Coordinates of C-alpha atoms and ligand atoms in Angstrom, one line a residue:
X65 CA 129.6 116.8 91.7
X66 CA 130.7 116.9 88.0
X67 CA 127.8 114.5 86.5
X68 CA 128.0 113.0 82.7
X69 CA 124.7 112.9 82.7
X70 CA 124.1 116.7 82.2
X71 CA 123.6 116.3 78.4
X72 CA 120.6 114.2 79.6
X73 CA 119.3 116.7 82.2
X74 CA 119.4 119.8 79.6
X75 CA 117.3 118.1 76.7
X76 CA 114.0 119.1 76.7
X77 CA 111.2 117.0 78.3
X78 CA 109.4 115.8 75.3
X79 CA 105.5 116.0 76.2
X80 CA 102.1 115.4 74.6
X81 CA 101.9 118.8 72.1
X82 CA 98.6 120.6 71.8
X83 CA 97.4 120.9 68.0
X84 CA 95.4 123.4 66.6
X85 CA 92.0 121.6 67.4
X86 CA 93.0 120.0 70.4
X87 CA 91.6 116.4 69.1
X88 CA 94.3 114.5 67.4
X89 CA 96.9 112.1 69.2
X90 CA 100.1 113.7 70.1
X91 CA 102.6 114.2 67.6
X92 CA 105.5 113.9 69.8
X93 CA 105.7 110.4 71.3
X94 CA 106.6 111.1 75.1
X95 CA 109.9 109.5 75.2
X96 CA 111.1 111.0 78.4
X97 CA 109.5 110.1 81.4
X98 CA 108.0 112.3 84.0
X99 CA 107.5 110.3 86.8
X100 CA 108.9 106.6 88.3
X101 CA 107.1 104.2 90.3
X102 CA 108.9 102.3 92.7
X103 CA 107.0 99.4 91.2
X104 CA 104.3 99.0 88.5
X105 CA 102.1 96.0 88.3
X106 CA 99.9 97.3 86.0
X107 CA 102.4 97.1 83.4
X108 CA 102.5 93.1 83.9
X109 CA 99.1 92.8 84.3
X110 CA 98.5 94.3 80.9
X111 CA 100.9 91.8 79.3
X112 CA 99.3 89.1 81.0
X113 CA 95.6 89.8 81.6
X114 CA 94.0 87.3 79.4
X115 CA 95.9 84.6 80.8
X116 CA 95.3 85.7 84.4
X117 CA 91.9 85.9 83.8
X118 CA 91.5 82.7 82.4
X119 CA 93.3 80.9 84.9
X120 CA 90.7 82.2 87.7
X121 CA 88.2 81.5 85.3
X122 CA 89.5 77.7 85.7
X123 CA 89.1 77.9 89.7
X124 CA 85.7 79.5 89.8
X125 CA 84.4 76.8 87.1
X126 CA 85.9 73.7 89.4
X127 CA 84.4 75.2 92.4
X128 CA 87.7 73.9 94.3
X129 CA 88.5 76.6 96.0
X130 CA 91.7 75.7 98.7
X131 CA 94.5 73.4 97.8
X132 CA 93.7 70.8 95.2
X133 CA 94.9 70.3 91.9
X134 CA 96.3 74.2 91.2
X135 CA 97.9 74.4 94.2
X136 CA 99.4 70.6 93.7
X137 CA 100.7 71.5 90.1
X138 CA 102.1 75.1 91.2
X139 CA 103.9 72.8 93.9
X140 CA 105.5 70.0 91.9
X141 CA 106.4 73.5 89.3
X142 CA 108.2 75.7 92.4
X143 CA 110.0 72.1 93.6
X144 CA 111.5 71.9 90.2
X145 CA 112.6 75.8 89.6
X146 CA 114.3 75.5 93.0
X147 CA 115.6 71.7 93.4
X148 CA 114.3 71.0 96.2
X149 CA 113.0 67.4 96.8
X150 CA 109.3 68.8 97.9
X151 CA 107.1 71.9 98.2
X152 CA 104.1 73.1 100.3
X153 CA 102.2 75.7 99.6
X154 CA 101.0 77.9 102.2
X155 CA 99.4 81.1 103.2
X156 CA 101.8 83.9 103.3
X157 CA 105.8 84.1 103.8
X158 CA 105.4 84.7 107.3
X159 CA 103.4 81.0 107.6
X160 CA 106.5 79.7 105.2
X161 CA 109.2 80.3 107.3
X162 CA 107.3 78.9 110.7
X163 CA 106.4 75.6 108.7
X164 CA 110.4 75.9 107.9
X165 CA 111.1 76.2 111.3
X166 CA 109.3 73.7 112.8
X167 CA 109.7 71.1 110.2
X168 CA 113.5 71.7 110.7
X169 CA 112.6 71.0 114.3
X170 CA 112.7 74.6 116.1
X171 CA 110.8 74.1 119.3
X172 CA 110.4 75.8 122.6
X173 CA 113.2 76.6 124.3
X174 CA 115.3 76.7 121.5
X175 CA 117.6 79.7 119.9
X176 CA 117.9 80.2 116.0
X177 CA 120.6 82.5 114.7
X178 CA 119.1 85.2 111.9
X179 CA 120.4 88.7 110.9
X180 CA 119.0 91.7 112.3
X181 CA 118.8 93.5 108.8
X182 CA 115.9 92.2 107.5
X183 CA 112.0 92.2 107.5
X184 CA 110.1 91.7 110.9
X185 CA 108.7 88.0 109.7
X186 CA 112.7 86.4 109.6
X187 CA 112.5 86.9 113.7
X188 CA 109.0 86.8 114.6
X189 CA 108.3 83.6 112.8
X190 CA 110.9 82.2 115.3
X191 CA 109.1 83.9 118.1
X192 CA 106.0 82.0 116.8
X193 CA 107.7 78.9 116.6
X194 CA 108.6 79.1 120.6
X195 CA 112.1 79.7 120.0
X196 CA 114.4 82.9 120.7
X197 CA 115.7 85.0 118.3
X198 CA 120.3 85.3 118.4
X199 CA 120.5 88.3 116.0
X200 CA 123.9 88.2 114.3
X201 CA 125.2 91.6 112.4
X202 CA 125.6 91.5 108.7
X203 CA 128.6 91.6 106.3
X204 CA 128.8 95.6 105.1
X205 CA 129.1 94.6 101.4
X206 CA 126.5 92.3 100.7
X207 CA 124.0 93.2 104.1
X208 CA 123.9 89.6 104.5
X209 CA 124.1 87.6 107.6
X210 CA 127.7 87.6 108.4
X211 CA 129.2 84.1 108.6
X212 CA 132.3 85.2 110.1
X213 CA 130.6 86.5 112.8
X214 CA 128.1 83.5 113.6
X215 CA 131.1 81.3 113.3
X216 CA 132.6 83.8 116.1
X217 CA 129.6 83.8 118.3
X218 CA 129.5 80.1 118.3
X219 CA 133.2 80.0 119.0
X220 CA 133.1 82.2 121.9
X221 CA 129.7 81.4 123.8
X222 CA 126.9 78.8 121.9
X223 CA 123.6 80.0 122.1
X224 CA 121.6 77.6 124.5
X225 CA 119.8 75.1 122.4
X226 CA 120.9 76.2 118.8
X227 CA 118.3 74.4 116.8
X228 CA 118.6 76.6 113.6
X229 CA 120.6 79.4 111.7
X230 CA 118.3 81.2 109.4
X231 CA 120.0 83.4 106.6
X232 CA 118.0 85.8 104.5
X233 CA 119.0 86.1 100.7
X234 CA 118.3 90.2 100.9
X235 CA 117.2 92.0 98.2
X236 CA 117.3 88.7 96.4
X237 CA 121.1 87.4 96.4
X238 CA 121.7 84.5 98.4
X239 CA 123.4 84.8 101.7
X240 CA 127.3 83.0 101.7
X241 CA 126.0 79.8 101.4
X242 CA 129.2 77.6 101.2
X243 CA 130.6 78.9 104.8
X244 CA 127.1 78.2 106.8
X245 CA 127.9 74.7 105.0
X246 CA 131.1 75.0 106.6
X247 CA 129.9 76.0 109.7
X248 CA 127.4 73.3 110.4
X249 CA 129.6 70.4 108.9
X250 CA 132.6 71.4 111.3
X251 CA 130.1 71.3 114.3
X252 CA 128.4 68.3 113.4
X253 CA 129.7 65.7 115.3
X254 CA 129.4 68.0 118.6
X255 CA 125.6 69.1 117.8
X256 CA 123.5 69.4 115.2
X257 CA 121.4 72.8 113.6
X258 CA 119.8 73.0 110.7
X259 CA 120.3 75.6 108.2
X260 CA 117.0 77.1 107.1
X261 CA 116.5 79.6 104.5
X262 CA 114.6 82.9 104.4
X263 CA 114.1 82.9 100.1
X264 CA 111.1 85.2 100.6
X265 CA 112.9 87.8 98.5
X266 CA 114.8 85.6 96.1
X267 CA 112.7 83.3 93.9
X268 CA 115.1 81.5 91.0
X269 CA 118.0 83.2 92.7
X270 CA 121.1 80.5 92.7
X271 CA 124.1 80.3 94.8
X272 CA 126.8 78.2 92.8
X273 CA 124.4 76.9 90.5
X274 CA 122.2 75.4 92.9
X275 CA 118.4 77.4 93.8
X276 CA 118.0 79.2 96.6
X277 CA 115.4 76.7 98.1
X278 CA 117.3 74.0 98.0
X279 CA 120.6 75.1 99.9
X280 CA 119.4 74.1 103.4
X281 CA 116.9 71.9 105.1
X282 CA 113.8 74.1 104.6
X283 CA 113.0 77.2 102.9
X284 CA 110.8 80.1 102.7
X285 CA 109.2 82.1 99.6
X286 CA 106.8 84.7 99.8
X287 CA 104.2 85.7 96.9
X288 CA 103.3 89.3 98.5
X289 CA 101.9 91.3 95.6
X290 CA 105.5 92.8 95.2
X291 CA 107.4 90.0 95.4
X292 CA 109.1 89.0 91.9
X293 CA 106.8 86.5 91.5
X294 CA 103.4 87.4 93.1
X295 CA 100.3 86.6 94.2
X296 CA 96.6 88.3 94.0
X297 CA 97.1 88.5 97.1
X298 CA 98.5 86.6 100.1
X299 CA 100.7 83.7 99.3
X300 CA 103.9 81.8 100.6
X301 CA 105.4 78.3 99.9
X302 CA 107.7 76.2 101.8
X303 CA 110.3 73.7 99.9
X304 CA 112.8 70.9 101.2
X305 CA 115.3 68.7 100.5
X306 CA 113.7 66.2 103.2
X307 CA 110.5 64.6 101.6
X308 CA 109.6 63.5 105.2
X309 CA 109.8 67.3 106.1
X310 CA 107.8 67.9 103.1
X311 CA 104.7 65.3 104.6
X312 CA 105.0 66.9 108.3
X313 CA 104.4 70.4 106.8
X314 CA 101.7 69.4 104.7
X315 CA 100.3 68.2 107.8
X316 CA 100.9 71.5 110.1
X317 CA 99.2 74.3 107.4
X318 CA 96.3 72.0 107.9
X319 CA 95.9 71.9 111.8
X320 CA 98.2 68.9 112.0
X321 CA 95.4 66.8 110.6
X322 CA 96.8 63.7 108.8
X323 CA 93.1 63.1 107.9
X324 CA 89.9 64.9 108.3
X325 CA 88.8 65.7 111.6
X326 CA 91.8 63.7 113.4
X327 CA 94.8 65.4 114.7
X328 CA 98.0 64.6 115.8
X329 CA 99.9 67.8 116.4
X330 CA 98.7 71.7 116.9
X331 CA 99.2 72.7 113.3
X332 CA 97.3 76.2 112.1
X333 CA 94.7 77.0 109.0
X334 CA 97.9 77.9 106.8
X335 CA 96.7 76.7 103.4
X336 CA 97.0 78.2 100.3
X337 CA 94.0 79.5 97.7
X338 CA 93.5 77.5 94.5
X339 CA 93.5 81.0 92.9
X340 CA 96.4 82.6 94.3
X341 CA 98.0 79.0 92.9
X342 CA 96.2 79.7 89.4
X343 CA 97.5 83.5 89.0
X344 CA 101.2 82.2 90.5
X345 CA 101.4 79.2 87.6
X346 CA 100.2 81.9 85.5
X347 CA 103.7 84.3 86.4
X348 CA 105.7 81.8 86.9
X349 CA 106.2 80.7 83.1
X350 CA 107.6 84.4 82.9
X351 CA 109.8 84.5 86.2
X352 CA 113.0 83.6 84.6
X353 CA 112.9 86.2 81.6
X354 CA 111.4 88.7 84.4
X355 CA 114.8 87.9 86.7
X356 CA 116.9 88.6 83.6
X357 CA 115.1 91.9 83.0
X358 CA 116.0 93.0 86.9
X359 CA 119.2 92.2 86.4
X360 CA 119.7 94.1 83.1
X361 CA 118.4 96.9 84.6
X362 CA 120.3 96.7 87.8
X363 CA 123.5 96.7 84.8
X364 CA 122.3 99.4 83.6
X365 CA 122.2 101.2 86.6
X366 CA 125.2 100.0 87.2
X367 CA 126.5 101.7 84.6
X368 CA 124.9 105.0 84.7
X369 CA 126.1 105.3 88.7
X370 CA 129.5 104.8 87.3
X371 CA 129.3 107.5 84.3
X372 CA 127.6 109.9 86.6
X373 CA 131.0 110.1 89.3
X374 CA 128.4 109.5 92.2
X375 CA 129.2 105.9 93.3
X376 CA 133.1 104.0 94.5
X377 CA 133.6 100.6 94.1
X378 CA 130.8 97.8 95.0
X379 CA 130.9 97.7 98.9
X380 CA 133.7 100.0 99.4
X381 CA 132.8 102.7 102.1
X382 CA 135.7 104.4 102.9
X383 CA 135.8 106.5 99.4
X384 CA 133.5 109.2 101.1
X385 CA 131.5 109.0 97.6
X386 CA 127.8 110.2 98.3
X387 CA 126.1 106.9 96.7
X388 CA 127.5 103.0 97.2
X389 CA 126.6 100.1 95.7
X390 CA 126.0 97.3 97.7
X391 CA 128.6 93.7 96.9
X392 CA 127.5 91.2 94.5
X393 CA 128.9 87.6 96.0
X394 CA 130.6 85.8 92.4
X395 CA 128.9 82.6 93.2
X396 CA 125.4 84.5 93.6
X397 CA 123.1 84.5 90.7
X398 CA 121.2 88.1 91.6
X399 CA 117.3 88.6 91.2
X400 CA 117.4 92.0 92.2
X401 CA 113.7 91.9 94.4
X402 CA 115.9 95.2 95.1
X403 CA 118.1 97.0 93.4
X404 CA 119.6 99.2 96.7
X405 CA 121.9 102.0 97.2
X406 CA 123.9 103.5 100.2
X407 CA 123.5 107.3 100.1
X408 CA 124.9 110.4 102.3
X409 CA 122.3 112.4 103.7
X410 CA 119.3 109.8 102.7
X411 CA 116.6 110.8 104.1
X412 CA 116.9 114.4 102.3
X413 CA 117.8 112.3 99.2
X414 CA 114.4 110.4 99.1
X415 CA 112.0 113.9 99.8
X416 CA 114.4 115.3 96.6
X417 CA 113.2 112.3 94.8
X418 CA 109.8 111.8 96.2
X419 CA 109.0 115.7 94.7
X420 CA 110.1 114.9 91.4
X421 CA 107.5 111.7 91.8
X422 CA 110.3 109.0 91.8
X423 CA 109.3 106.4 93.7
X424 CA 111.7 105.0 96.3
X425 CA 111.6 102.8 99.5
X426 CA 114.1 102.1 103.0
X427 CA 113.9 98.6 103.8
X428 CA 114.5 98.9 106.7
X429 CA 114.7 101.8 109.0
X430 CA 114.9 99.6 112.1
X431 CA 116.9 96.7 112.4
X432 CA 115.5 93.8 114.6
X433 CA 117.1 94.2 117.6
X434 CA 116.2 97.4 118.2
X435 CA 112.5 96.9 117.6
X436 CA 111.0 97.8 120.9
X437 CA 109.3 94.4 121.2
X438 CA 112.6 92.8 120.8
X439 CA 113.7 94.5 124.0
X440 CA 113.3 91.9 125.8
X441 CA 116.5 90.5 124.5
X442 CA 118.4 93.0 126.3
X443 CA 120.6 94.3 123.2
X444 CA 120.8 98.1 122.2
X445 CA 122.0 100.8 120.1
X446 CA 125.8 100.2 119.3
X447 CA 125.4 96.3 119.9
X448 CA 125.1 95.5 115.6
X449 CA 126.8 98.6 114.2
X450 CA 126.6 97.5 110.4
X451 CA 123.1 97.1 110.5
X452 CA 122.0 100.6 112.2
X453 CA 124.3 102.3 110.1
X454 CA 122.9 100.3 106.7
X455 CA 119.2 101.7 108.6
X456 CA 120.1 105.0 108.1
X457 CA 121.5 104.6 104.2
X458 CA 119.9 101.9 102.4
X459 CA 117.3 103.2 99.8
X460 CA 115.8 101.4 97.1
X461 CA 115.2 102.7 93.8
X462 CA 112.4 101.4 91.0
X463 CA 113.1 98.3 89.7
X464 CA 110.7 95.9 88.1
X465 CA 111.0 94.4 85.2
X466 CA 109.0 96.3 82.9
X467 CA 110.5 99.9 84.2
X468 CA 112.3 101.3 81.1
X469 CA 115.9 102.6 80.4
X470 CA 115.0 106.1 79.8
X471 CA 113.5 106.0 83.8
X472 CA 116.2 104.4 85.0
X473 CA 118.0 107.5 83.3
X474 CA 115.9 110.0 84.8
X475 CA 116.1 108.3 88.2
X476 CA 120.2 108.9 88.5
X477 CA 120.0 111.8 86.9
X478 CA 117.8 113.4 89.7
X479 CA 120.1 111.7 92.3
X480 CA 123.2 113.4 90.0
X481 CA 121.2 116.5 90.3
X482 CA 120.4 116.3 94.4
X483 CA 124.4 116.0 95.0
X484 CA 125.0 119.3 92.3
Ligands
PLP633 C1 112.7 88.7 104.1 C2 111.3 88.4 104.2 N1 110.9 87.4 105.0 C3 109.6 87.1 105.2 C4 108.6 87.8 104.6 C5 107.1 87.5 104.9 O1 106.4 87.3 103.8 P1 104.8 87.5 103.7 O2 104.6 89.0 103.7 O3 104.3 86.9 102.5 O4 104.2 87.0 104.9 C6 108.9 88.9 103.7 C7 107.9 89.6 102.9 O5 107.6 90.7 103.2 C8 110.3 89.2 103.5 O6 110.7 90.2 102.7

């Protein structure tokens, strides 16, 4: 493979040079880098210590410790970013998307429709929620849920019960949005589902404008430490269009208690810490200039997949090219949580990488479906093709926003250099 990035690969590694005593800085500023982390949160903290810092300082001072006034403020801030009428913060993603669930009105006995590309929580929150998992393959471009083929399931056989359809916006780019509108408004009058959202990966990503978070009845965000906006820890909110939803949730992450030590429904301890809501405020000041720092870099490499002769087009995969990049949906404004490539021969690919101490990830490995405690289900190898093949491809690079140009460089250079 003829790469244009060979001019890159033959200039010399520029490292710290030794002087005569051994005691003064280096002369040579290292401009090349010698290693890539899949993700680097030291590098925000650094920019953002103080702040942090003082912001727990504020919690331990009020001696409010869950809920209260942080996590109050960092929920009337996440309803704004997103549009959505209310927000409830909570304790993880996972306790996100059941609150979603069963605020939409997911209940035993009942099926939701969800992709089986995506992380365990999407399907086991339904699980949790009483309901049964339909797992619907994904469009090969984008990895998204495919609407075409829920819109064919429900055609040919309805799931019994359909209480929800839960899209995921992988890697942080919304799912196709307008045609699960389409879908539930041209089965309204017969039945009614709800349309709930799996966001956990796509904080201030938009679809047409409008926030993920506010395109169906409920939605799920997750803070996980390597989210794009992230906790100290564990963390999750849940936002809604309905404020009614927003007052029954509130409810449920408290043990369904509408006031202390009474209890209407079997809610959970799923509250969120007033310091994880301290650090988030903190961050999420920052989140829109850190979104439009992913998605320079995912330009850039963008760009240097293109110079290097690797890659086809976007979502193409009939070129035979050993790298593809995945489709970008025009009406989806991007996050990147992932920036995610197809590659030949992947798993060799990431050991390449992994000895030249470039950091890379597969989400996933194994789609939902064939999880052995989704056996139960009764599907198997063969039954979601574009998913099990996108298992065996998918790899994500570095990308946060504080990685540098001259790593994203080195990063396709070495993948230039593993298909020389
Ligand atoms: C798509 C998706 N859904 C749900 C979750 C669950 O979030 P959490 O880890 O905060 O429980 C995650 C996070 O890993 C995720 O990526």
């Amino acid at each position: 493979m003829k790469s244009s990035l060979s001019s890159l690969r033959k200039r010399p590694r520029t490292t710290p040079q030794k002087t005569a005593r051994n005691t003064a800085p280096p002369s040579v500023p290292l401009t090349v880098p010698l290693a890539v982390p899949l993700l680097d949160l030291r590098r925000q903290y650094d920019g953002i210590r103080e702040d942090v810092l003082a912001a727990i300082a504020r919690v331990c001072d009020s001696q409010s410790f869950i809920l209260g006034p942080e996590v109050e403020a960092l929920e009337r801030e996440i309803a704004a970013l997103t549009g959505a009428a209310g927000a409830v913060g909570c304790a993880s993603g996972t306790e996100a998307l059941w609150l979603a669930l069963v605020a939409a009105g997911v209940k035993p006995g009942d099926s939701v429709i969800t992709t089986a590309f995506s992380f365990f929580a999407s399907a086991s929150a339904i699980v949790r929620a009483g309901a049964t998992p339909v797992f619907v393959d994904v469009d090969p471009g984008t990895l998204n849920l495919d609407a075409a083929l829920v819109d064919q399931l429900l055609r040919a056989k309805r799931p019994e019960n359909l209480r929800a359809i839960l899209p995921v916006h992988l890697y942080g780019q919304c799912a196709d949005m307008d045609a699960f509108d389409r879908i539930v408004n041209e089965y309204a009058k017969e039945f009614e589902f709800a349309i709930v959202e799996d966001a956990a990966q796509a904080i201030g990503a938009e679809w047409s404008g409008r926030g993920a978070g506010s395109l169906g009845v409920t939605a799920a965000f997750s803070f996980y430490p390597t989210k794009n906006l992230s906790a100290y820890g564990d963390a999750g909110i849940v936002t809604t269009s309905r404020p009614e939803m927003a007052e029954h949730m509130r409810q449920l992450r408290n043990h369904g208690s509408p006031r202390r030590y009474y209890h209407d429904e079997f809610g959970w301890n799923g509250r969120m810490d007033a310091i994880q809501a301290a650090v988030l405020r903190v961050k999420l000041a920052h989140i829109a200039e850190w979104n439009q720092r992913r998605r320079q870099h995912a330009a850039t490499y963008d760009q240097l997949f293109a110079d290097s002769g690797l890659t086809s087009n976007h979502g193409s995969d009939e070129s035979g090219a050993p790298v593809r990049l995945l489709s970008r949906s025009p009406q989806a404004k991007h996050v990147f949580h992932q920036y995610v490539i197809r590659a030949q021969r992947r798993d060799p690919l990431r050991k390449f990488l992994g000895e030249r101490k470039i950091g890379s990830e597969i989400y996933y490995p194994l789609p939902l479906h064939l999880q052995p405690v989704f056996s139960y289900l009764g599907l198997k190898a063969g039954d979601l093709p574009v998913s099990e093949l996108a298992a065996k491809e998918v790899l994500a690079l570095p990308m946060f926003p504080e990685l540098t140009k001259a790593e994203i460089r080195l990063v396709v250079e070495s993948i230039a250099d593993f298909y020389s």
